[in-house]
mmCIF file of C-alpha atoms in Angstrom:
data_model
loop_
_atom_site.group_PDB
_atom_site.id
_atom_site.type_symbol
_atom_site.label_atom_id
_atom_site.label_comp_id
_atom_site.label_asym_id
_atom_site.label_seq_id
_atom_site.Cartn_x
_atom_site.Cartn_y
_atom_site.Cartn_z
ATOM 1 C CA UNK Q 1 23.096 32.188 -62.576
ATOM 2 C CA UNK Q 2 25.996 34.060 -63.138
ATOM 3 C CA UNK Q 3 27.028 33.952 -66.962
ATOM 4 C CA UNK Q 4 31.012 32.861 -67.070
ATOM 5 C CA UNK Q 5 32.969 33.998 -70.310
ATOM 6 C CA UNK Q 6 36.133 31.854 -70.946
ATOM 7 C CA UNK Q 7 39.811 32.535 -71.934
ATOM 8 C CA UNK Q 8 40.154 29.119 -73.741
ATOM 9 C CA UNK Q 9 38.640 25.969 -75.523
ATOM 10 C CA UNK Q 10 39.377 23.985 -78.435
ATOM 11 C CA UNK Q 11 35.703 23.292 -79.916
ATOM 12 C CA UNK Q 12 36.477 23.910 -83.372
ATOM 13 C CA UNK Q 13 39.095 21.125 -83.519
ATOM 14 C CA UNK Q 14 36.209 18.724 -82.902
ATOM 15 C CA UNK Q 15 34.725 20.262 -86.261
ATOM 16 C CA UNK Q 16 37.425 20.408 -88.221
ATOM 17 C CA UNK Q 17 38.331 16.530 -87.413
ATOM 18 C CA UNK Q 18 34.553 15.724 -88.529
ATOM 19 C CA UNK Q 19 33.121 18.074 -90.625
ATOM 20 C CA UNK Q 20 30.482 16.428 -92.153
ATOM 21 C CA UNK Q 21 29.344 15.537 -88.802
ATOM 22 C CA UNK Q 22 29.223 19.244 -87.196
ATOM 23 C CA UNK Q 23 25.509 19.561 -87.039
ATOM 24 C CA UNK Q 24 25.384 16.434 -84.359
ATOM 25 C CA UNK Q 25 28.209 18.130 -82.831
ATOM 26 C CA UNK Q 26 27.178 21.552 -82.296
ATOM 27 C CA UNK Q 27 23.364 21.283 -82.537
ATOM 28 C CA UNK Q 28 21.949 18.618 -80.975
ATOM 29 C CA UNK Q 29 23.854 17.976 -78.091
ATOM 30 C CA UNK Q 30 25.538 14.208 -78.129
ATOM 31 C CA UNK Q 31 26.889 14.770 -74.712
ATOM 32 C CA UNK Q 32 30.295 14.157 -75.943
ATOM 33 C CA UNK Q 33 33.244 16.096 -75.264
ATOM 34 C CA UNK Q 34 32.639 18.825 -73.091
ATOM 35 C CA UNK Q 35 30.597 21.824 -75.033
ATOM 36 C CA UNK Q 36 28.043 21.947 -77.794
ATOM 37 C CA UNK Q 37 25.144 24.541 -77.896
ATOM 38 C CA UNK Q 38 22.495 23.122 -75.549
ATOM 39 C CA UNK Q 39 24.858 22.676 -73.012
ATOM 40 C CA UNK Q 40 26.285 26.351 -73.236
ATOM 41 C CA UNK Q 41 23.036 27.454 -73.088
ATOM 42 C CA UNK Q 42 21.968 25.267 -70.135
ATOM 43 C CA UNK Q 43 25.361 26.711 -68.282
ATOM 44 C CA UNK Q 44 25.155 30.179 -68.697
ATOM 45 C CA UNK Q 45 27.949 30.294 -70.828
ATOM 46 C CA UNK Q 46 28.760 33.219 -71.919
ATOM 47 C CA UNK Q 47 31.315 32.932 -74.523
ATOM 48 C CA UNK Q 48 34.667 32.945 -75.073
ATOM 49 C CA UNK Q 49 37.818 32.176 -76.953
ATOM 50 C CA UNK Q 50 37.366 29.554 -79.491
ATOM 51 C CA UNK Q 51 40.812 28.603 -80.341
ATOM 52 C CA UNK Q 52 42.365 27.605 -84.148
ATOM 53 C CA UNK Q 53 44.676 24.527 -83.467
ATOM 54 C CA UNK Q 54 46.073 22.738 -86.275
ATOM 55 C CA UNK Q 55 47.119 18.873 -85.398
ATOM 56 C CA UNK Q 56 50.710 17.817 -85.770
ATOM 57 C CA UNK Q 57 51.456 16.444 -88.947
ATOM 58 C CA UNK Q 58 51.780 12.201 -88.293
ATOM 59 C CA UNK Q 59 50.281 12.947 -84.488
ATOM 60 C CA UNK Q 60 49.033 9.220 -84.884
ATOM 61 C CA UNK Q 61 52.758 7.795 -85.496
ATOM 62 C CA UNK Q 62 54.308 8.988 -82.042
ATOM 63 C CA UNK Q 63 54.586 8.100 -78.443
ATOM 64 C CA UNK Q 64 51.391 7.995 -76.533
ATOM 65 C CA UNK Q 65 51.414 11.963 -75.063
ATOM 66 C CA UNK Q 66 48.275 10.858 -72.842
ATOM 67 C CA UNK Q 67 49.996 8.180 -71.532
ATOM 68 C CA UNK Q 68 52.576 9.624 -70.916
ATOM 69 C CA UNK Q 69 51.367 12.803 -69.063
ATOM 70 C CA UNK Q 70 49.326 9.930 -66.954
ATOM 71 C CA UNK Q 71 52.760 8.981 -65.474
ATOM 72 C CA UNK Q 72 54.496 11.828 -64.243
ATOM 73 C CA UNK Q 73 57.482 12.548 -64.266
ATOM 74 C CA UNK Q 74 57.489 13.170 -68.247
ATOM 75 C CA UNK Q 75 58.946 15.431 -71.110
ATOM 76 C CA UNK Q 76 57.092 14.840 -74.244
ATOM 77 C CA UNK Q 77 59.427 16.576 -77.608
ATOM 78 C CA UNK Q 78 58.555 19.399 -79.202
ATOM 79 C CA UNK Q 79 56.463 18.205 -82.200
ATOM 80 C CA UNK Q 80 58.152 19.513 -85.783
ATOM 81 C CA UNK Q 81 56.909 23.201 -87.066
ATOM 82 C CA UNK Q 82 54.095 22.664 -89.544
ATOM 83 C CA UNK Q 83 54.983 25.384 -92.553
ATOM 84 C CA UNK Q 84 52.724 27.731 -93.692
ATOM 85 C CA UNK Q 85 51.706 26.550 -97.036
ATOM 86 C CA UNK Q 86 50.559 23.210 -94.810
ATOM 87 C CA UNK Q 87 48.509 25.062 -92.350
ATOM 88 C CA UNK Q 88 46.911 28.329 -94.130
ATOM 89 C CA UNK Q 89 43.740 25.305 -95.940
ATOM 90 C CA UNK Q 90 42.967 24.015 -92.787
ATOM 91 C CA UNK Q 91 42.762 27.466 -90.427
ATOM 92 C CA UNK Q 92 40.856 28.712 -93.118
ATOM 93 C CA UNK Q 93 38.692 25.564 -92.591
ATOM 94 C CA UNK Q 94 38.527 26.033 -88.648
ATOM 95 C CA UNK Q 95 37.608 29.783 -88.879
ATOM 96 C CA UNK Q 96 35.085 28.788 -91.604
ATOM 97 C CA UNK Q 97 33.491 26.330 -89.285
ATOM 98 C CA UNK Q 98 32.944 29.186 -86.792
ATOM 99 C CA UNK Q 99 30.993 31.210 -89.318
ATOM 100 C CA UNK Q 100 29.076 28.158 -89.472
ATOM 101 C CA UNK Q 101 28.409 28.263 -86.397
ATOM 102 C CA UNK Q 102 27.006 31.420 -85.908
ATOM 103 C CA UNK Q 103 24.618 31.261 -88.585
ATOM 104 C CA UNK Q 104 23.307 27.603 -87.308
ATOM 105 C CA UNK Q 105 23.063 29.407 -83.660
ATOM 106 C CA UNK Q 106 20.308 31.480 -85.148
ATOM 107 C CA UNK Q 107 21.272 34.273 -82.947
ATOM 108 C CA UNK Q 108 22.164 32.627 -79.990
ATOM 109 C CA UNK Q 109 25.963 32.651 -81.223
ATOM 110 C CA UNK Q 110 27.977 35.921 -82.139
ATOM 111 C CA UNK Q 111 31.315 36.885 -83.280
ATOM 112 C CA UNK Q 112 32.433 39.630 -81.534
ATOM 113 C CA UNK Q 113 35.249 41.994 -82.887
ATOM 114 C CA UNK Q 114 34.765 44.941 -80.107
ATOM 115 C CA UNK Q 115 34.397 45.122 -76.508
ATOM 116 C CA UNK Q 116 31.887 46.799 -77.036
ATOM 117 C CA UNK Q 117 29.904 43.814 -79.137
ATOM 118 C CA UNK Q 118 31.413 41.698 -76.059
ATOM 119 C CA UNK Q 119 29.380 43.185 -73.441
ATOM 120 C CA UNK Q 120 26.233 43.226 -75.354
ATOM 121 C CA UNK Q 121 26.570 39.700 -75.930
ATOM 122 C CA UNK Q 122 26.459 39.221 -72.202
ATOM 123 C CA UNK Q 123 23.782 41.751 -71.367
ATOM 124 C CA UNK Q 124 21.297 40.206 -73.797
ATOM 125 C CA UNK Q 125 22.860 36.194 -73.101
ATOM 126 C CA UNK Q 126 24.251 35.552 -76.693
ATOM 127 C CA UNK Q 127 26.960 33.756 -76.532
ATOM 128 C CA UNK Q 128 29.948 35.730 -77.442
ATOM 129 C CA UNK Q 129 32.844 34.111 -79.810
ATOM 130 C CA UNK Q 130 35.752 35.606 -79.862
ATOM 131 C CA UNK Q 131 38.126 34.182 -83.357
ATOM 132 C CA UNK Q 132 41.341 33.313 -81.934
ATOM 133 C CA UNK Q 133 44.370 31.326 -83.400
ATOM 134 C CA UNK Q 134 46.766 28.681 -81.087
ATOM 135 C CA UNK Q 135 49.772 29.118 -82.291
ATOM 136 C CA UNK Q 136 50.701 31.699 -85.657
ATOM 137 C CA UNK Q 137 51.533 28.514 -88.174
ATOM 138 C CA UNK Q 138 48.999 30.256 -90.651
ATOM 139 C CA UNK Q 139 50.444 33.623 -90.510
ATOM 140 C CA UNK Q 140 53.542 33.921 -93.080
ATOM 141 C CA UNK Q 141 56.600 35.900 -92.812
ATOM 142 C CA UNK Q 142 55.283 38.978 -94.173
ATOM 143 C CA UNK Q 143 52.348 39.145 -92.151
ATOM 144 C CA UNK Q 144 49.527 39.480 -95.130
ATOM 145 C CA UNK Q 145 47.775 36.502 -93.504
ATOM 146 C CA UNK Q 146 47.687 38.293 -90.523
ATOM 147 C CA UNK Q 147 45.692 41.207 -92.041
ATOM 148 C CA UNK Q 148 43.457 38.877 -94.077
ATOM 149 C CA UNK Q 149 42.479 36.867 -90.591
ATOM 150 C CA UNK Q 150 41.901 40.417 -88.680
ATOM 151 C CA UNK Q 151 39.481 41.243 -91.839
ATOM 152 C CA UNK Q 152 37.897 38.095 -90.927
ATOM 153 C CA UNK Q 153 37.681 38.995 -87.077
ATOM 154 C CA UNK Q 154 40.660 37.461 -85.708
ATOM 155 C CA UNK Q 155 40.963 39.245 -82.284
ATOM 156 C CA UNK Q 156 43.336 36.746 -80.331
ATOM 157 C CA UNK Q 157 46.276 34.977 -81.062
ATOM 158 C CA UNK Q 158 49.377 32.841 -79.453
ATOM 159 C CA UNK Q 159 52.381 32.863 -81.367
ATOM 160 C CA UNK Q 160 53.024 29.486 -80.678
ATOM 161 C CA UNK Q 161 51.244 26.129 -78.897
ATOM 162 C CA UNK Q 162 54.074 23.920 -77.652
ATOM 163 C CA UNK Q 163 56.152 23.300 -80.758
ATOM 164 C CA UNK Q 164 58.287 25.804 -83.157
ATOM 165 C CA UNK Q 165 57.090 28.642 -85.559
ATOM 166 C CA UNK Q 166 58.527 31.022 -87.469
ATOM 167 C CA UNK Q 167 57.485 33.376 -84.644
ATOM 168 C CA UNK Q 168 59.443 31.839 -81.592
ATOM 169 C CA UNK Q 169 59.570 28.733 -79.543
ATOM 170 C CA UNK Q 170 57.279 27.057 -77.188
ATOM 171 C CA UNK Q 171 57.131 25.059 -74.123
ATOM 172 C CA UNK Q 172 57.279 21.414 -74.289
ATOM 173 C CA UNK Q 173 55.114 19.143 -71.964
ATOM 174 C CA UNK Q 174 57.007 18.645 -69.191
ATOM 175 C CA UNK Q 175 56.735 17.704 -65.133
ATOM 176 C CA UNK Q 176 58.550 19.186 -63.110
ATOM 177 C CA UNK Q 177 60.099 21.357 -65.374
ATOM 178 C CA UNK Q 178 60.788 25.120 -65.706
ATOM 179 C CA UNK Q 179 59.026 27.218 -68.712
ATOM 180 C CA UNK Q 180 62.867 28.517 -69.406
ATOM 181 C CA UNK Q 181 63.135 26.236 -71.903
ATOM 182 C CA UNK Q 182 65.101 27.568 -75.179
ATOM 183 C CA UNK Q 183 65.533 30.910 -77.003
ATOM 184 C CA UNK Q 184 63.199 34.066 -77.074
ATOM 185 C CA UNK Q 185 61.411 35.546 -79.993
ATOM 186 C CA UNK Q 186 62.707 35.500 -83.672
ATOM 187 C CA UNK Q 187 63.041 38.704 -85.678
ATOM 188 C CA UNK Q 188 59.612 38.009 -87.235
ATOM 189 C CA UNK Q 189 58.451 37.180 -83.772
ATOM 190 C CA UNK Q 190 59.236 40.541 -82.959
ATOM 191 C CA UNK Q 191 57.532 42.188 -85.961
ATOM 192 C CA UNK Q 192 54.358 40.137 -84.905
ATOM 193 C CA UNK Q 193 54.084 41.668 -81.820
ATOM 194 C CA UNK Q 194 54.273 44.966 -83.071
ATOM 195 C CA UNK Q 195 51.784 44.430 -85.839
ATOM 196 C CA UNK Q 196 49.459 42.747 -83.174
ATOM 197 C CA UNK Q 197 49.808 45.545 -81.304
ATOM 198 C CA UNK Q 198 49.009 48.345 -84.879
ATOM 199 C CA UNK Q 199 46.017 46.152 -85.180
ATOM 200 C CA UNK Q 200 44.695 45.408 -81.294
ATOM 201 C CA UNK Q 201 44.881 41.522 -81.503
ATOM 202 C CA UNK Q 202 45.377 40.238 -78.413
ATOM 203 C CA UNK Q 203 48.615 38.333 -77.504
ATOM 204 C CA UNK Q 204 48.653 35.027 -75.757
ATOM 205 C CA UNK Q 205 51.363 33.791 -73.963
ATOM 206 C CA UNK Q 206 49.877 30.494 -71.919
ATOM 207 C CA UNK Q 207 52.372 28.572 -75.140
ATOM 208 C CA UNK Q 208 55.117 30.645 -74.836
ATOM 209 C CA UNK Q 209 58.515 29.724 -73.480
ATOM 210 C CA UNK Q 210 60.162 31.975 -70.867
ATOM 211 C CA UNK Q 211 61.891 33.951 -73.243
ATOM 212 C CA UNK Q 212 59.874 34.506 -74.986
ATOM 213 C CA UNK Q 213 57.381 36.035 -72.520
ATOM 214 C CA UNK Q 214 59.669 38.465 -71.436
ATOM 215 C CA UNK Q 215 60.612 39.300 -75.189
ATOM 216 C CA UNK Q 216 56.460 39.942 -75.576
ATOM 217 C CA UNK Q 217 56.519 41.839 -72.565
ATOM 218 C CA UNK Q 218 59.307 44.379 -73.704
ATOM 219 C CA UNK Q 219 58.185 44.986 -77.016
ATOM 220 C CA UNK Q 220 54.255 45.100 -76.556
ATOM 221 C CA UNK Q 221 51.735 47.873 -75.402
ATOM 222 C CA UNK Q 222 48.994 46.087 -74.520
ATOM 223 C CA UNK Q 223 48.678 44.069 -71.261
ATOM 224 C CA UNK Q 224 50.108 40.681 -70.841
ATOM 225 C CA UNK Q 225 47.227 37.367 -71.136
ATOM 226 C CA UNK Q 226 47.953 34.109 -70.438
ATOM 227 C CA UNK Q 227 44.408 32.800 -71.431
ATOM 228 C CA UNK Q 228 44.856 29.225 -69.883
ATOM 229 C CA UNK Q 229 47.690 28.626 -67.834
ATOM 230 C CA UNK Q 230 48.170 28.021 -63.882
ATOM 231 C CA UNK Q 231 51.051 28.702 -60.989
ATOM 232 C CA UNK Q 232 53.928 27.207 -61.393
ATOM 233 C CA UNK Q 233 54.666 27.075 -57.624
ATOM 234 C CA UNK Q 234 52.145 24.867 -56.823
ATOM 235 C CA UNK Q 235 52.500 22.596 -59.647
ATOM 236 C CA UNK Q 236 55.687 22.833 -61.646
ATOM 237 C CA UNK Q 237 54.753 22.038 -65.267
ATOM 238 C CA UNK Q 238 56.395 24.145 -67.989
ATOM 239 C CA UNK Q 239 53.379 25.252 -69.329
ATOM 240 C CA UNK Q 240 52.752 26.794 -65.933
ATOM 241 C CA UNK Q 241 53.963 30.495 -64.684
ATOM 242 C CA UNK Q 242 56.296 31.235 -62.466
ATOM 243 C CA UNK Q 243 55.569 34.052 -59.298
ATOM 244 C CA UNK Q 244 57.676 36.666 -61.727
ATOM 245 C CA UNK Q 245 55.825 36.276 -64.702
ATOM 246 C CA UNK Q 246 52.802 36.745 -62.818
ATOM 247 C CA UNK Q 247 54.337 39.800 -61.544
ATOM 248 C CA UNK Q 248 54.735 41.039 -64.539
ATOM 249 C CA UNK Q 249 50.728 40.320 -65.730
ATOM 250 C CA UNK Q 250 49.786 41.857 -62.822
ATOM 251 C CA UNK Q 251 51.697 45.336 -63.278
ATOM 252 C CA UNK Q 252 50.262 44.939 -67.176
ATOM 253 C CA UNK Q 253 46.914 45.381 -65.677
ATOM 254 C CA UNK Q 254 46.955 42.191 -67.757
ATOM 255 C CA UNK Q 255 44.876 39.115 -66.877
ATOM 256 C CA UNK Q 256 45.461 34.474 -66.513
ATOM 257 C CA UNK Q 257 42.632 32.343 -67.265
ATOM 258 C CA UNK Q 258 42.572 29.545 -64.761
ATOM 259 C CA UNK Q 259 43.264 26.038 -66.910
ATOM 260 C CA UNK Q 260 41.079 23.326 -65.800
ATOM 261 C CA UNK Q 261 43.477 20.630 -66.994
ATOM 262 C CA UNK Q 262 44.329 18.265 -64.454
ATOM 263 C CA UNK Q 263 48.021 18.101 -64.993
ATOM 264 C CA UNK Q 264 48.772 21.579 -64.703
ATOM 265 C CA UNK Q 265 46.367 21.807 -61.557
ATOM 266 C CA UNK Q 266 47.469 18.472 -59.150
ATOM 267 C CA UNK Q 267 50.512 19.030 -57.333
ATOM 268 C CA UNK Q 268 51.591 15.852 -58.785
ATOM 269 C CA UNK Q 269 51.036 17.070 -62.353
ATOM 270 C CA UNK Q 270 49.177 13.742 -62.794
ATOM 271 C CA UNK Q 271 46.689 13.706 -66.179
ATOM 272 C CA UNK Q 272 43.449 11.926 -64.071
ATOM 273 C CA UNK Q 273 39.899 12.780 -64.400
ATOM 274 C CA UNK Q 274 39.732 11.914 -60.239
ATOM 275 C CA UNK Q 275 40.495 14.783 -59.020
ATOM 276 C CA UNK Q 276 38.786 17.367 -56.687
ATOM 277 C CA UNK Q 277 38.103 20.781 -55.839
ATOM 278 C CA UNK Q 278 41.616 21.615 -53.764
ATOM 279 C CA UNK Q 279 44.045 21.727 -56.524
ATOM 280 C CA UNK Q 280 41.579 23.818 -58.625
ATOM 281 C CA UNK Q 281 40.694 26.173 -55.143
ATOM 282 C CA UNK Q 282 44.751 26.367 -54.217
ATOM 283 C CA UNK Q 283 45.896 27.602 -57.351
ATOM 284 C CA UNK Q 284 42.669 29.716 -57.456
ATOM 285 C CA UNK Q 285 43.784 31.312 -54.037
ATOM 286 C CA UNK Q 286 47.036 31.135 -54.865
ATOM 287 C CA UNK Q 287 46.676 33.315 -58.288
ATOM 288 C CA UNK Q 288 44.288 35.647 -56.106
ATOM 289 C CA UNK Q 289 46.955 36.212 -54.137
ATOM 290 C CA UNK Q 290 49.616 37.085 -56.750
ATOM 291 C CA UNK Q 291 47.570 38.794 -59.405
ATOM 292 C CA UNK Q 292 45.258 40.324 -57.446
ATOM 293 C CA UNK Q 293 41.161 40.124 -57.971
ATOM 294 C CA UNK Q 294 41.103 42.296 -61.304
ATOM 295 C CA UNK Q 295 43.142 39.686 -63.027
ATOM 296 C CA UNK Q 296 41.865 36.612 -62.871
ATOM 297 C CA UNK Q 297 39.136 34.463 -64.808
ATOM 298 C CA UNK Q 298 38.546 31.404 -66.197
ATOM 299 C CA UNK Q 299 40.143 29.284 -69.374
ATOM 300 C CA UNK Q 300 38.960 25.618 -69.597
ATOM 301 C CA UNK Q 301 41.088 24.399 -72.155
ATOM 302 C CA UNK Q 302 37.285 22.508 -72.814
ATOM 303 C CA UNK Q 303 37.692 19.768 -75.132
ATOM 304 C CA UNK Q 304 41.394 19.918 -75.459
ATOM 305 C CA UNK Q 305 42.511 18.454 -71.615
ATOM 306 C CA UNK Q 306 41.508 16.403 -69.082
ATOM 307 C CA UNK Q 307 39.548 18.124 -66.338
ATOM 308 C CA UNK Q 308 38.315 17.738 -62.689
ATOM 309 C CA UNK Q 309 35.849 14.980 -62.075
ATOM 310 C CA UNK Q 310 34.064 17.902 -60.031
ATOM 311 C CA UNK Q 311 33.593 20.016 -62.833
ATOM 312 C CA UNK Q 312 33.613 17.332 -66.075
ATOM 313 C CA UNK Q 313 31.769 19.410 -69.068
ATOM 314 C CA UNK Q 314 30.647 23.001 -69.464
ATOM 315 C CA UNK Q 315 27.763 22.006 -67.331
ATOM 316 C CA UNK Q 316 30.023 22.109 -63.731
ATOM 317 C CA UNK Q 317 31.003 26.199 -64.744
ATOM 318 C CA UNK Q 318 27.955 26.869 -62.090
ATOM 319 C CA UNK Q 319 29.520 23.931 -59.450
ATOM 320 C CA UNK Q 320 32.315 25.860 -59.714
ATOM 321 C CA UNK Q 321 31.481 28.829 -58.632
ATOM 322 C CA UNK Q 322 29.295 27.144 -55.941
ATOM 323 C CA UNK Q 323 32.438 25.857 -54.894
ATOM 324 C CA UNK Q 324 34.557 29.135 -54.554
ATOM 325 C CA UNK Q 325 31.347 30.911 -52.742
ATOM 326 C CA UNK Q 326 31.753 27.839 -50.390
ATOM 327 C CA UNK Q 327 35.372 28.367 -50.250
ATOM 328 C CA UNK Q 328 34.238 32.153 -49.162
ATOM 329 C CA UNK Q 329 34.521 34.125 -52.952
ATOM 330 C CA UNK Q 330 31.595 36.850 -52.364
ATOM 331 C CA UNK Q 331 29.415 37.768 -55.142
ATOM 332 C CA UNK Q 332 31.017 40.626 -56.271
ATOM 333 C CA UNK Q 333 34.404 38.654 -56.837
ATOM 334 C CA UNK Q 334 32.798 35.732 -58.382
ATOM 335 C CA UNK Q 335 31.126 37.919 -61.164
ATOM 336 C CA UNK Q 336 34.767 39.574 -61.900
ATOM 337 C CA UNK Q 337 36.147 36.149 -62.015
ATOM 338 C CA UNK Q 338 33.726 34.886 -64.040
ATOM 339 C CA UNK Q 339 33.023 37.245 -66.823
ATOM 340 C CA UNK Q 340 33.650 40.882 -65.913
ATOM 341 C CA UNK Q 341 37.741 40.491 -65.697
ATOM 342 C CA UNK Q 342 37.901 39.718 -69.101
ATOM 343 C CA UNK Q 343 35.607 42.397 -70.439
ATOM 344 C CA UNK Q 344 38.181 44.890 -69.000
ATOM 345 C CA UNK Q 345 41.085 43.495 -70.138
ATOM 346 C CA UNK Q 346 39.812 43.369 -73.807
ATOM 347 C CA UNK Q 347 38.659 46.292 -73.787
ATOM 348 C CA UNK Q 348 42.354 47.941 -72.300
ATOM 349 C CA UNK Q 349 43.442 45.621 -74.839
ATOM 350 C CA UNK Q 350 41.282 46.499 -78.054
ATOM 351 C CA UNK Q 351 40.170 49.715 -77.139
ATOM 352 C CA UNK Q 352 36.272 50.590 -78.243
ATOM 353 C CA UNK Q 353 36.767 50.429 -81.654
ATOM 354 C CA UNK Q 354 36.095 46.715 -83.680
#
């Protein structure tokens, strides 16, 4: 089985929804949602980013997002900024929740703050954790938050999800629709990258708008990572990227993790679980094509999206890559898709030093 490391999932929300229930969730497998730790360890996972997201404020009190996204076309608003006096408790909460975690793993679960703790994780099959943050709503103006989190192993972070920070502006849900979508980084948006850069956290764009992309790309140093995000030309979403932004990864010597969620894979942008294996092997091929082999990996977006039917749970990461041998991947390009891509790019990206 060849272990797959991946760019994106939103576990820890589950925990920080239902704390007093994480045990069930993480421990004992309920079969719910789409990873806990028997099934990781069943799948050969072998890690990856485990995202902070903090809810929108009165998420309960709006449209119906899911239904919408159901019904293409659609363009869902920007949710309102949450400030950082709201969000700082709760991301504290989230990244506490991952300490948990590795603790209740026993040692089957690691936080990793090096490439070089990264690739021992996958030669000796602990699953590697990588502290990462979905949008910068608990990082203030000044930054201090930003050191504090690093302290605590923060290694990863998106400036925005798809609503406002202080930090810039991101891409609303929308099909078809282009990710040039409103203005590029703000001055502390700009400081952010820099201090990212001092302090070798990784920048994800897969949230950003347009504009904002380009702004990272001008100012930053380190390669360009959208950690779950898809082509644009084959399904026009605004959180997708266009042929010129992956371009511009590609001359990084950056990297895209391929999303698994249905609406930024179907042609029809569609949110349905009945879907197959051609939308997820075209833009596969298609990103192949345009990034070239060293780029490319995986980035679920597990338990935060719908996925493919074919691949459900973290238990269809080996269908998948029994359906891209099919489809004519050899071994050697599977294993770079699946875990050895990203353990270059963090390591261009971080350097060998936690």
């Amino acid at each position: 089985m060849i272990p797959v490391f991946d760019g994106h999932n939103d576990f820890l929300l589950r925990l920080l929804l239902d704390p007093a229930r994480r045990e069930e969730i993480f421990l004992t497998g309920e079969g719910i949602g789409h990873l806990d730790l028997p099934r990781m360890q069943q799948a050969g996972f072998a890690g990856g980013f485990f995202a902070v997201y903090l809810p929108s404020p009165h998420d309960d009190d709006g449209p119906d997002f899911m239904a919408m996204m159901a019904h293409p076309p659609f363009a869902l608003p920007l949710p309102d900024p949450i400030p950082f006096p709201a969000a700082i408790g709760p991301a504290m909460q989230a990244v506490g929740h991952l300490y948990w975690m590795e603790r209740a793993a026993k040692g089957a679960l690691k936080i990793v703050r090096s490439a070089d703790d990264l690739d021992a994780c996958i030669a000796t099959g602990t699953i590697a954790a990588i502290l990462h943050f979905e949008g910068a709503e608990a990082i203030d103006e000044s930054l201090d938050s930003l050191h504090l989190f690093h302290a605590a192993g923060l290694r990863s972070l998106g400036p925005v999800w798809s609503r406002p920070t202080l930090f810039g502006h991101g891409v609303p849900f929308a099909f078809p629709a282009s990710p040039d979508t409103g203005p590029g980084l703000t001055e502390a948006g700009q400081r952010l990258v820099r201090e990212c850069n001092a302090l070798k956290i990784m920048l994800d764009l897969s949230h950003l708008n347009e504009k904002g992309f380009d702004d990272v790309a001008r100012l930053s140093d380190a390669p360009l990572v959208a950690t779950h995000s898809n082509a644009h030309a084959l399904t026009p979403s605004s959180r997708n990227l266009t042929d010129r932004q992956l371009a511009m990864i590609r001359e990084s010597k950056g990297m895209v993790g391929l999303n698994f969620s249905t609406s930024f894979l179907r042609a029809d942008g569609q949110q349905n679980a009945a879907t197959g294996w051609d939308p997820v092997l075209r833009h596969m091929d298609h990103l192949l094509e345009t990034l070239g082999e060293d780029h490319l990996g995986f980035g679920s977006d597990y338990d935060g999206c719908t996925t493919p039917e074919v691949i459900g749970d973290v238990l269809g990461l080996p269908r998948l890559l029994e359906a891209l041998a099919a489809h004519g991947y050899d071994r050697p390009l599977l294993e770079k898709l699946a875990h050895r891509n990203w353990q270059a790019v963090l390591r261009r990206t971080w350097g060998g030093a936690a």
